[in-house]
CSV table of C-alpha atoms in Angstrom, one decimal:
chain,number,residue,atom,x,y,z
A,1,MET,CA,62.9,35.5,28.0
A,2,ASP,CA,59.3,36.6,27.9
A,3,LYS,CA,58.1,39.4,25.6
A,4,GLN,CA,57.7,42.0,28.3
A,5,ALA,CA,61.2,41.4,29.7
A,6,LEU,CA,62.6,41.6,26.1
A,7,ILE,CA,60.9,44.9,25.6
A,8,GLU,CA,62.2,46.3,28.8
A,9,SER,CA,65.7,45.2,28.0
A,10,VAL,CA,65.7,46.6,24.5
A,11,ARG,CA,64.0,49.8,25.6
A,12,SER,CA,66.6,50.4,28.3
A,13,GLY,CA,69.3,50.6,25.6
A,14,MET,CA,67.9,53.6,23.7
A,15,PRO,CA,66.6,57.1,24.3
A,16,GLU,CA,62.8,57.5,24.6
A,17,ARG,CA,62.5,59.1,21.2
A,18,ARG,CA,64.0,56.0,19.5
A,19,TRP,CA,61.7,53.8,21.6
A,20,LEU,CA,58.7,55.7,20.2
A,21,HIS,CA,60.1,54.9,16.7
A,22,VAL,CA,60.4,51.2,17.7
A,23,GLN,CA,56.8,51.2,18.9
A,24,GLY,CA,55.7,52.6,15.6
A,25,VAL,CA,57.7,49.9,13.7
A,26,ILE,CA,56.1,47.2,16.0
A,27,ASP,CA,52.5,48.5,15.3
A,28,THR,CA,53.2,49.0,11.6
A,29,SER,CA,54.8,45.6,11.2
A,30,ILE,CA,51.8,43.9,12.7
A,31,VAL,CA,49.4,45.8,10.3
A,32,LEU,CA,51.6,45.1,7.3
A,33,ALA,CA,52.0,41.4,8.3
A,34,GLU,CA,48.2,41.0,8.6
A,35,ARG,CA,47.6,42.9,5.3
A,36,PHE,CA,50.1,40.9,3.3
A,37,GLY,CA,49.9,37.4,5.0
A,38,ALA,CA,53.1,37.4,7.0
A,39,ASP,CA,53.4,35.9,10.5
A,40,SER,CA,52.4,38.9,12.7
A,41,ARG,CA,54.0,37.3,15.8
A,42,LYS,CA,57.4,37.1,14.1
A,43,ALA,CA,56.9,40.6,12.6
A,44,GLU,CA,56.3,41.9,16.1
A,45,LEU,CA,59.4,40.2,17.6
A,46,ALA,CA,61.7,41.3,14.7
A,47,ALA,CA,60.4,44.9,15.1
A,48,ILE,CA,61.1,44.9,18.8
A,49,LEU,CA,64.7,43.8,18.1
A,50,HIS,CA,65.4,45.8,14.9
A,51,ASP,CA,67.1,48.8,16.5
A,52,LEU,CA,68.5,46.9,19.5
A,53,ALA,CA,72.1,48.0,18.7
A,54,LYS,CA,71.4,51.4,17.2
A,55,PHE,CA,72.8,53.3,20.2
A,56,TRP,CA,75.8,51.1,20.9
A,57,PRO,CA,79.3,52.5,20.7
A,58,VAL,CA,80.8,51.9,17.2
A,59,ASP,CA,83.5,49.7,18.6
A,60,ARG,CA,80.9,47.4,20.3
A,61,MET,CA,79.0,47.1,17.0
A,62,GLU,CA,82.2,46.3,15.2
A,63,ALA,CA,83.1,43.7,17.7
A,64,TYR,CA,79.8,41.9,17.4
A,65,ILE,CA,79.9,42.0,13.6
A,66,ARG,CA,83.5,40.6,13.6
A,67,GLU,CA,82.6,37.9,16.2
A,68,GLU,CA,79.7,36.6,14.1
A,69,GLY,CA,81.6,36.9,10.9
A,70,VAL,CA,78.6,36.9,8.6
A,71,ASP,CA,78.4,40.6,7.5
A,72,LEU,CA,82.0,41.7,7.5
A,73,ALA,CA,81.5,43.6,4.2
A,74,VAL,CA,79.2,46.0,6.0
A,75,LEU,CA,82.2,47.4,7.9
A,76,ASP,CA,83.4,49.0,4.7
A,77,TYR,CA,80.2,51.1,4.5
A,78,ASP,CA,78.5,53.8,6.5
A,79,LYS,CA,78.3,53.1,10.2
A,80,GLU,CA,74.6,53.8,10.1
A,81,LEU,CA,74.2,50.2,8.6
A,82,TRP,CA,76.2,48.5,11.3
A,83,HIS,CA,73.5,48.3,14.0
A,84,ALA,CA,71.4,45.9,11.9
A,85,ALA,CA,74.1,43.2,11.7
A,86,ALA,CA,75.3,43.8,15.3
A,87,GLY,CA,71.7,43.6,16.5
A,88,ALA,CA,71.0,40.3,14.7
A,89,TRP,CA,74.0,38.7,16.4
A,90,SER,CA,73.0,40.3,19.7
A,91,ALA,CA,69.5,38.7,19.3
A,92,VAL,CA,71.2,35.3,19.1
A,93,LYS,CA,73.9,35.8,21.6
A,94,ASP,CA,72.2,37.9,24.3
A,95,TYR,CA,68.5,37.0,23.9
A,96,GLY,CA,68.6,33.4,22.6
A,97,ILE,CA,66.6,34.2,19.4
A,98,ASP,CA,67.2,31.3,17.0
A,99,ASP,CA,64.5,31.8,14.3
A,100,PRO,CA,66.4,32.5,11.1
A,101,GLU,CA,63.4,34.5,9.6
A,102,ILE,CA,63.4,36.9,12.5
A,103,LEU,CA,67.1,37.2,12.5
A,104,ALA,CA,67.2,38.0,8.8
A,105,ALA,CA,64.5,40.6,9.2
A,106,VAL,CA,66.6,42.3,11.9
A,107,ARG,CA,69.8,42.0,9.8
A,108,TYR,CA,68.3,43.4,6.6
A,109,HIS,CA,65.9,46.0,7.9
A,110,THR,CA,68.2,48.8,6.9
A,111,SER,CA,69.9,47.6,3.7
A,112,GLY,CA,67.5,45.1,2.2
A,113,ARG,CA,68.9,42.2,0.2
A,114,GLU,CA,68.2,40.3,-3.0
A,115,GLY,CA,65.5,37.6,-2.4
A,116,MET,CA,63.9,39.3,0.6
A,117,THR,CA,61.4,37.1,2.5
A,118,LEU,CA,57.9,38.4,3.2
A,119,LEU,CA,58.9,39.0,6.8
A,120,ASP,CA,62.1,40.9,5.7
A,121,ARG,CA,60.0,43.1,3.4
A,122,VAL,CA,57.3,43.8,6.1
A,123,VAL,CA,59.8,44.9,8.8
A,124,CYS,CA,61.9,46.9,6.4
A,125,LEU,CA,58.9,48.7,5.0
A,126,ALA,CA,57.5,49.3,8.5
A,127,ASP,CA,60.8,50.9,9.5
A,128,TYR,CA,60.5,53.3,6.5
A,129,MET,CA,56.9,54.3,7.0
A,130,GLU,CA,56.0,54.1,10.7
A,131,PRO,CA,53.9,57.1,11.8
A,132,SER,CA,56.8,59.2,13.2
A,133,ARG,CA,58.8,59.1,9.9
A,134,ASP,CA,58.8,62.4,8.1
A,135,PHE,CA,60.8,62.7,4.9
A,136,PRO,CA,60.0,63.6,1.3
A,137,GLY,CA,58.1,60.8,-0.3
A,138,VAL,CA,57.0,59.0,2.9
A,139,ASP,CA,53.3,59.7,2.2
A,140,ARG,CA,53.6,58.1,-1.2
A,141,ILE,CA,55.2,55.0,0.4
A,142,ARG,CA,52.4,54.8,2.9
A,143,GLU,CA,49.8,55.1,0.1
A,144,LEU,CA,51.5,52.3,-2.0
A,145,ALA,CA,51.7,50.1,1.1
A,146,LEU,CA,47.9,50.0,1.2
A,147,SER,CA,47.9,47.6,-1.7
A,148,ASP,CA,51.5,46.8,-3.0
A,149,LEU,CA,54.2,45.8,-0.5
A,150,ASP,CA,56.9,45.5,-3.1
A,151,ALA,CA,56.1,48.8,-4.8
A,152,ALA,CA,56.1,50.6,-1.5
A,153,LEU,CA,59.4,49.1,-0.5
A,154,ALA,CA,61.0,49.8,-3.8
A,155,ALA,CA,59.9,53.5,-3.4
A,156,GLY,CA,61.6,53.4,0.1
A,157,PHE,CA,64.8,52.1,-1.4
A,158,ASP,CA,64.6,54.8,-4.1
A,159,SER,CA,64.3,57.4,-1.4
A,160,THR,CA,67.3,56.1,0.4
A,161,ILE,CA,69.4,55.9,-2.8
A,162,ARG,CA,68.4,59.4,-3.8
A,163,PHE,CA,69.4,60.7,-0.3
A,164,LEU,CA,72.7,59.0,-0.4
A,165,LEU,CA,73.5,60.3,-4.0
A,166,GLU,CA,72.6,63.8,-2.9
A,167,LYS,CA,75.0,63.5,0.1
A,168,GLY,CA,77.7,62.0,-2.1
A,169,LYS,CA,77.8,58.8,0.0
A,170,ARG,CA,78.6,55.3,-1.1
A,171,ILE,CA,75.6,53.1,-1.6
A,172,TYR,CA,75.6,49.6,0.0
A,173,PRO,CA,75.4,47.0,-2.8
A,174,LEU,CA,72.7,45.0,-1.0
A,175,THR,CA,70.3,48.0,-1.1
A,176,VAL,CA,70.7,48.3,-4.9
A,177,ALA,CA,70.3,44.5,-5.3
A,178,ALA,CA,67.2,44.6,-3.1
A,179,ARG,CA,65.6,47.4,-5.2
A,180,ASN,CA,66.5,45.8,-8.5
A,181,ASP,CA,65.1,42.4,-7.3
A,182,LEU,CA,61.8,44.0,-6.3
A,183,LEU,CA,61.5,45.7,-9.7
A,184,ARG,CA,62.4,42.5,-11.5
A,185,SER,CA,59.8,40.6,-9.4
A,186,ASN,CA,57.1,43.1,-10.3
A,187,THR,CA,57.8,43.0,-14.0
A,188,ALA,CA,58.3,39.2,-14.3
């Protein structure tokens, strides 16, 4: 499938407001990839796909996650996380994407993980800070992203963890592991 057909297919599965977010993530992923030395073509493709399953019915997301069998633990956590795992499998199953780096960037764009690749970090950070995002601390994340990818992403995870704590929600262990790994890498 060519890029334009992929874009049209992904775009058709979401409201216009979400597509504007996806466009922001695409543009921001390319900028971050160029700034920090990641493959900008892969960053663009992962960004196009990252919210592919965001507006699917919950039962469809669950079915895709169970069918793939890789991220079953995510089913025990907030359904807001499910679209990443379901989207990664859909990228394979429905769009023929077979690049493990792109698939991982889609799968971990919401939660992060320990040992994130450069592409994982670029797409995850782009999702946090694209221009339409507006939450306490986003300007600091954008400022950090001018020179320090890992510090900016750690600040993003801090923001998510604070939000979840304030709401009394459970925190997905991969997010804590990703944050701690980024901090460990910056102090090593």
